[in-house]
CSV table of C-alpha atoms in Angstrom, one decimal:
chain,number,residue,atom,x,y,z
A,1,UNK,CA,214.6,73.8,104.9
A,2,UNK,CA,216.1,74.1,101.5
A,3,UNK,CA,213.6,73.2,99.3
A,4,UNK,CA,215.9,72.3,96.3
A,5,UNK,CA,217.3,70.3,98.7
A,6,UNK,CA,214.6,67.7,100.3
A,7,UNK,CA,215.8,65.2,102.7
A,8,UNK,CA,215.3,61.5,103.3
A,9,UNK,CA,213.0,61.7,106.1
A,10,UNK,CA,210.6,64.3,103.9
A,11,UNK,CA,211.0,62.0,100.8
A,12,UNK,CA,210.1,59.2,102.3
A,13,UNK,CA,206.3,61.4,104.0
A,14,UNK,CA,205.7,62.5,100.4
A,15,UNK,CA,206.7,66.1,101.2
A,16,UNK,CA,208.8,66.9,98.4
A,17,UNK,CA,208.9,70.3,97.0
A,18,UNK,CA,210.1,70.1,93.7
A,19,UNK,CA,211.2,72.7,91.5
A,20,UNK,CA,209.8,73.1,88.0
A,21,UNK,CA,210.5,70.7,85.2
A,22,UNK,CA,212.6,73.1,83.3
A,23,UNK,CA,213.0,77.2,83.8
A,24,UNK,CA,213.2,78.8,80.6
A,25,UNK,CA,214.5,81.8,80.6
A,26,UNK,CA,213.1,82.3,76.3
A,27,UNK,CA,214.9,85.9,76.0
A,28,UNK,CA,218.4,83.6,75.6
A,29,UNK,CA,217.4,82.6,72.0
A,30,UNK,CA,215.4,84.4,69.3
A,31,UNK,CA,213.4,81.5,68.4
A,32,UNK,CA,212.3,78.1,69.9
A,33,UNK,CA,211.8,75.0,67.4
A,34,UNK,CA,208.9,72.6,68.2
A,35,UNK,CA,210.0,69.4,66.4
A,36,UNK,CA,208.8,65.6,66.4
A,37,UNK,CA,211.3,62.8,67.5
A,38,UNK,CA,214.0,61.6,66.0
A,39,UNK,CA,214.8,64.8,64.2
A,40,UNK,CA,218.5,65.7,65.1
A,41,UNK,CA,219.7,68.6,66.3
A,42,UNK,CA,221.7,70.7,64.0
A,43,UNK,CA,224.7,69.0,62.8
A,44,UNK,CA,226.2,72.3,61.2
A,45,UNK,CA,225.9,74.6,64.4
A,46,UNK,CA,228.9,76.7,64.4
A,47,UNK,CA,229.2,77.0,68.2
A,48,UNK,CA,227.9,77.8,71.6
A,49,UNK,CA,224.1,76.7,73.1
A,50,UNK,CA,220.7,76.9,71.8
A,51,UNK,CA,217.4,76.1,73.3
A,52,UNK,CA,215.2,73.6,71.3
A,53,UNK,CA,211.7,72.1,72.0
A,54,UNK,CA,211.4,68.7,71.5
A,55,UNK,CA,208.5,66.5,71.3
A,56,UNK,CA,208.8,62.7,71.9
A,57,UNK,CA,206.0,60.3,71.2
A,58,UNK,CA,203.4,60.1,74.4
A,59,UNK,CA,205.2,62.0,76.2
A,60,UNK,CA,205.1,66.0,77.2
A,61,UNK,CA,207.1,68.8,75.6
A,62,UNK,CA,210.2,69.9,77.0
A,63,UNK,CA,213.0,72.6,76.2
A,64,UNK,CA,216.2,71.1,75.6
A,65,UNK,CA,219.9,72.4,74.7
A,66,UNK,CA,221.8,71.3,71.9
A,67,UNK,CA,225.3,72.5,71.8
A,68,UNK,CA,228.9,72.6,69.8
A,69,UNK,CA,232.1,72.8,71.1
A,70,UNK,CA,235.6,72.7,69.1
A,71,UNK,CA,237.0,69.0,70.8
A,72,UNK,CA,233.1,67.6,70.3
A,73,UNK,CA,231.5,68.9,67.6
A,74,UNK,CA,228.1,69.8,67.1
A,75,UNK,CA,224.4,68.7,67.6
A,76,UNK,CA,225.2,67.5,71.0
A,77,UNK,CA,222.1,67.5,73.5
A,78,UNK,CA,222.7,68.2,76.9
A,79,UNK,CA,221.3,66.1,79.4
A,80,UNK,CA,222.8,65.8,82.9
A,81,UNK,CA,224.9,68.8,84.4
A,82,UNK,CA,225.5,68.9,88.2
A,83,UNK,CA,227.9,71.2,89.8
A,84,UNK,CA,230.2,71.1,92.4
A,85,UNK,CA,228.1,71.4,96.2
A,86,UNK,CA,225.0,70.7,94.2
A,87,UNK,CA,221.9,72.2,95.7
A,88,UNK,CA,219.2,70.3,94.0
A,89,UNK,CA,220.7,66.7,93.0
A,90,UNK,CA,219.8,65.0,96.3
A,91,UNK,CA,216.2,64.0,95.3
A,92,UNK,CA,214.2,60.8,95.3
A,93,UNK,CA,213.8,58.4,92.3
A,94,UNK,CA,210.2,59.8,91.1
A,95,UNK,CA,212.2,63.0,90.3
A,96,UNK,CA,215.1,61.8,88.0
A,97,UNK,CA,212.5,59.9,86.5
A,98,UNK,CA,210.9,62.9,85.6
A,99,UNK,CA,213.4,65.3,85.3
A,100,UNK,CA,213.9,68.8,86.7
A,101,UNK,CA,216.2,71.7,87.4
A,102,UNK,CA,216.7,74.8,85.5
A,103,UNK,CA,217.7,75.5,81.8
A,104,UNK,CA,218.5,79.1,80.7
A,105,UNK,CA,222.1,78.2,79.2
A,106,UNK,CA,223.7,79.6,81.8
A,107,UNK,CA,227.2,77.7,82.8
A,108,UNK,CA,226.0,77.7,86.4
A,109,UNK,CA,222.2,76.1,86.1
A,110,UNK,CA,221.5,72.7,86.9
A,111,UNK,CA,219.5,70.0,84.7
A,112,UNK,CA,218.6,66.5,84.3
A,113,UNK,CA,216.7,65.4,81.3
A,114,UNK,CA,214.8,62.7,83.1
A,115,UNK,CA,215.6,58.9,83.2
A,116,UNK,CA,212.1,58.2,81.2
A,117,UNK,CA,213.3,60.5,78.5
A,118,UNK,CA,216.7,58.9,78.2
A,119,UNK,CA,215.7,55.9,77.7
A,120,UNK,CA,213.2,56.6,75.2
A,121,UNK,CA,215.8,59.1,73.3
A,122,UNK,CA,218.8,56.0,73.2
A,123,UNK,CA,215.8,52.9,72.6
A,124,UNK,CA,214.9,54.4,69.7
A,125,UNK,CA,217.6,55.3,67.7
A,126,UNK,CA,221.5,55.2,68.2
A,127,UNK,CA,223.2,57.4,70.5
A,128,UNK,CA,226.8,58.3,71.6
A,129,UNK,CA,227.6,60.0,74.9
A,130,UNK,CA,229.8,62.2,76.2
A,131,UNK,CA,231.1,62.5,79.7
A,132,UNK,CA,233.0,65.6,81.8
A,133,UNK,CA,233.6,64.9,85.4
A,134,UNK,CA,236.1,66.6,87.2
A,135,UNK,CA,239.0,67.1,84.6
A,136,UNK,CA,238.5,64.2,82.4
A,137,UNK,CA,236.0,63.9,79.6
A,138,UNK,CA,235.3,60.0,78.0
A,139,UNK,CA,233.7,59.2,75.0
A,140,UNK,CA,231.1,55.8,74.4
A,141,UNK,CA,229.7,55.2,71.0
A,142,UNK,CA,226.8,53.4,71.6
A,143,UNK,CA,225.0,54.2,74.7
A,144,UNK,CA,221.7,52.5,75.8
A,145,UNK,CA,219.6,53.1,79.1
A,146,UNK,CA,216.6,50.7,79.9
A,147,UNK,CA,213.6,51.4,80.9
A,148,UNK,CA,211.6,51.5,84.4
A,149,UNK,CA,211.3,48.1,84.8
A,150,UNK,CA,215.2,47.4,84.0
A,151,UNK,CA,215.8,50.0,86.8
A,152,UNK,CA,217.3,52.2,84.2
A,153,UNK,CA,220.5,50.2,83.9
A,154,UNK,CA,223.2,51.0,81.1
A,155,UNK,CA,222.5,48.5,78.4
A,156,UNK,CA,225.2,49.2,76.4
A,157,UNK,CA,228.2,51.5,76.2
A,158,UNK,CA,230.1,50.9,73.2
A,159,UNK,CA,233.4,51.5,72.4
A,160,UNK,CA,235.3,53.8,75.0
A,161,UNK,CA,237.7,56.2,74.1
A,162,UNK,CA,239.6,59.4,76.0
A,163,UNK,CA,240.5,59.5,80.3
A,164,UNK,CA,239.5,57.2,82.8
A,165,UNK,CA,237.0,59.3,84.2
A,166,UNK,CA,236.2,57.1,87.7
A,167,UNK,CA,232.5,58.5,87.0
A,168,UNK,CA,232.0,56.4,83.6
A,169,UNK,CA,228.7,54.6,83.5
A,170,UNK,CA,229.4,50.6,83.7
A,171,UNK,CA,227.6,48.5,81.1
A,172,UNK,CA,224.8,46.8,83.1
A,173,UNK,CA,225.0,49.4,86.7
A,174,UNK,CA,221.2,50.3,87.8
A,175,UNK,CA,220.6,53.9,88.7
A,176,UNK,CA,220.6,54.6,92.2
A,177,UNK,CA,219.1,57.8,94.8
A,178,UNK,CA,218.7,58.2,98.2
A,179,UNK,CA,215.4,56.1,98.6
A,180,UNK,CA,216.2,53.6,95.9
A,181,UNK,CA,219.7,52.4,95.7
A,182,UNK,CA,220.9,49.8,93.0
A,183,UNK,CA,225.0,50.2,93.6
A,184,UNK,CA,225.4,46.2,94.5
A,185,UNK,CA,227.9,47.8,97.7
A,186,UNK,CA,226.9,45.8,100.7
A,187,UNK,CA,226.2,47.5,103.7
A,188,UNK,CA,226.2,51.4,101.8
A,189,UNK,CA,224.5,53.5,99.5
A,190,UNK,CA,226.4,55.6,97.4
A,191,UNK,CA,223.9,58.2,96.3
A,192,UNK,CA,222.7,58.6,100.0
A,193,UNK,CA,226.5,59.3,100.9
A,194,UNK,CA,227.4,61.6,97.7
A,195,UNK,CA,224.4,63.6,97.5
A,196,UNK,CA,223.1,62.7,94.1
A,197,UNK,CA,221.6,60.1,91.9
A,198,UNK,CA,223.4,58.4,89.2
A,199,UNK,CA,225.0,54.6,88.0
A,200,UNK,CA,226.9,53.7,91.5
A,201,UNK,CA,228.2,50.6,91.0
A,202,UNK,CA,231.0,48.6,93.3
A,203,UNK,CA,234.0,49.7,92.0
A,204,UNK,CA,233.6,53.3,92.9
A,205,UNK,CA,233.4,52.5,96.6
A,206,UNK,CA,237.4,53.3,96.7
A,207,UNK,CA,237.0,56.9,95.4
A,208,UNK,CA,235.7,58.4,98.6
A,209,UNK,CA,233.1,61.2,99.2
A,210,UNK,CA,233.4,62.9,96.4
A,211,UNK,CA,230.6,66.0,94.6
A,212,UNK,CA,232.7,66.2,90.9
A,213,UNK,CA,230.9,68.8,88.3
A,214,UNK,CA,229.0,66.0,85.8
A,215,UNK,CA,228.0,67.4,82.2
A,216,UNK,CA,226.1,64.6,80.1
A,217,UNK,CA,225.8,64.9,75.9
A,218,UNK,CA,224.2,62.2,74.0
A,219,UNK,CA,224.2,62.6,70.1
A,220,UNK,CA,222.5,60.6,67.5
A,221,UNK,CA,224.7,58.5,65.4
A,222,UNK,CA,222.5,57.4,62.5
């Protein structure tokens, strides 16, 4: 058994071997910043990735990325990247409330910030998102996840700009995994099917049984 990869049946009998909340590799920058939320990440950044520690309000320390790239722009916080065949995406709720994966700024790692964190990064002050999937990237200006008891549904996306991507986040879809699935499809679930967690809601039950690369950004706007 793969254990980046747990299954239903192991989920379900509390088996789950995660991997670590984050893997820093700290030799990829010369110096990590503690700072207290809602400080933003550098606005000026002339390009690339850095790592950054953040430190929201009752809640633990973790190592994020903040990045700048030429169509973008800067102070751009990575928070969701899943590649193509993903080995570790296919994991029960508890996790992507938590978070997990590996951060080292390496193209190929895989990370998700944590649905507890998002929300708590786009309650308290505004955010915009960016989205990659596949060959497309969209843009939302106001983006605004809920918390636990909302099931983590996309409160608000703003204004919309750039491709279709068929992986956009729908105002109001609940986020769905394996054991816990909020996609409103009678009869399916669409994170059991794909492999991974994320906003499944009905009109994506044409596109098939696809595994896209998904990069996430969210910026603060204020």
């Amino acid at each position: 058994m793969d254990e980046n990869n747990p299954t239903k049946s192991e989920a379900e009998t509390e088996e789950v071997r995660t991997t670590p909340l984050l893997n820093i590799n700290n030799q990829t920058t010369s110096k990590t910043e503690t700072i207290d939320f809602p400080d933003l990440c550098p606005q000026s950044q002339k390009g690339g990735s850095h790592l950054r520690e953040i430190q929201l309000p009752g809640l633990d320390p973790i190592k994020v990325a903040y990045c700048s790239y030429d169509d973008i722009g800067s102070g751009w916080w990575l928070v969701y990247r899943k590649l193509n065949r993903s080995r570790i995406f296919n994991r029960p709720y508890e996790d992507y409330e938590r978070g997990f994966g590996n951060l080292e700024l390496n193209f190929f790692d895989e990370f998700f910030i944590g649905l507890n964190r998002l929300h708590r990064l786009t309650r308290e002050k505004p955010h915009e998102l960016v989205l990659y999937a596949g060959s497309g990237t969209r843009r939302f200006d106001h983006f605004v996840v809920g918390d636990r008891s909302e099931g983590y549904k996309v409160k608000s996306i703003g204004n919309c700009t750039g491709d279709d991507v068929w992986m956009s986040p729908k105002q109001g879809s609940k986020f769905s995994t394996f054991d816990r699935y909020e996609d409103g499809v009678p009869g399916r679930n669409l994170a059991e099917e794909w492999g991974y967690g994320w906003w499944f809601e009905p009109s994506m039950r044409s596109i098939g049984n696809e595994n896209h690369f998904i990069d996430m950004y969210i910026r603060k706007t204020d």
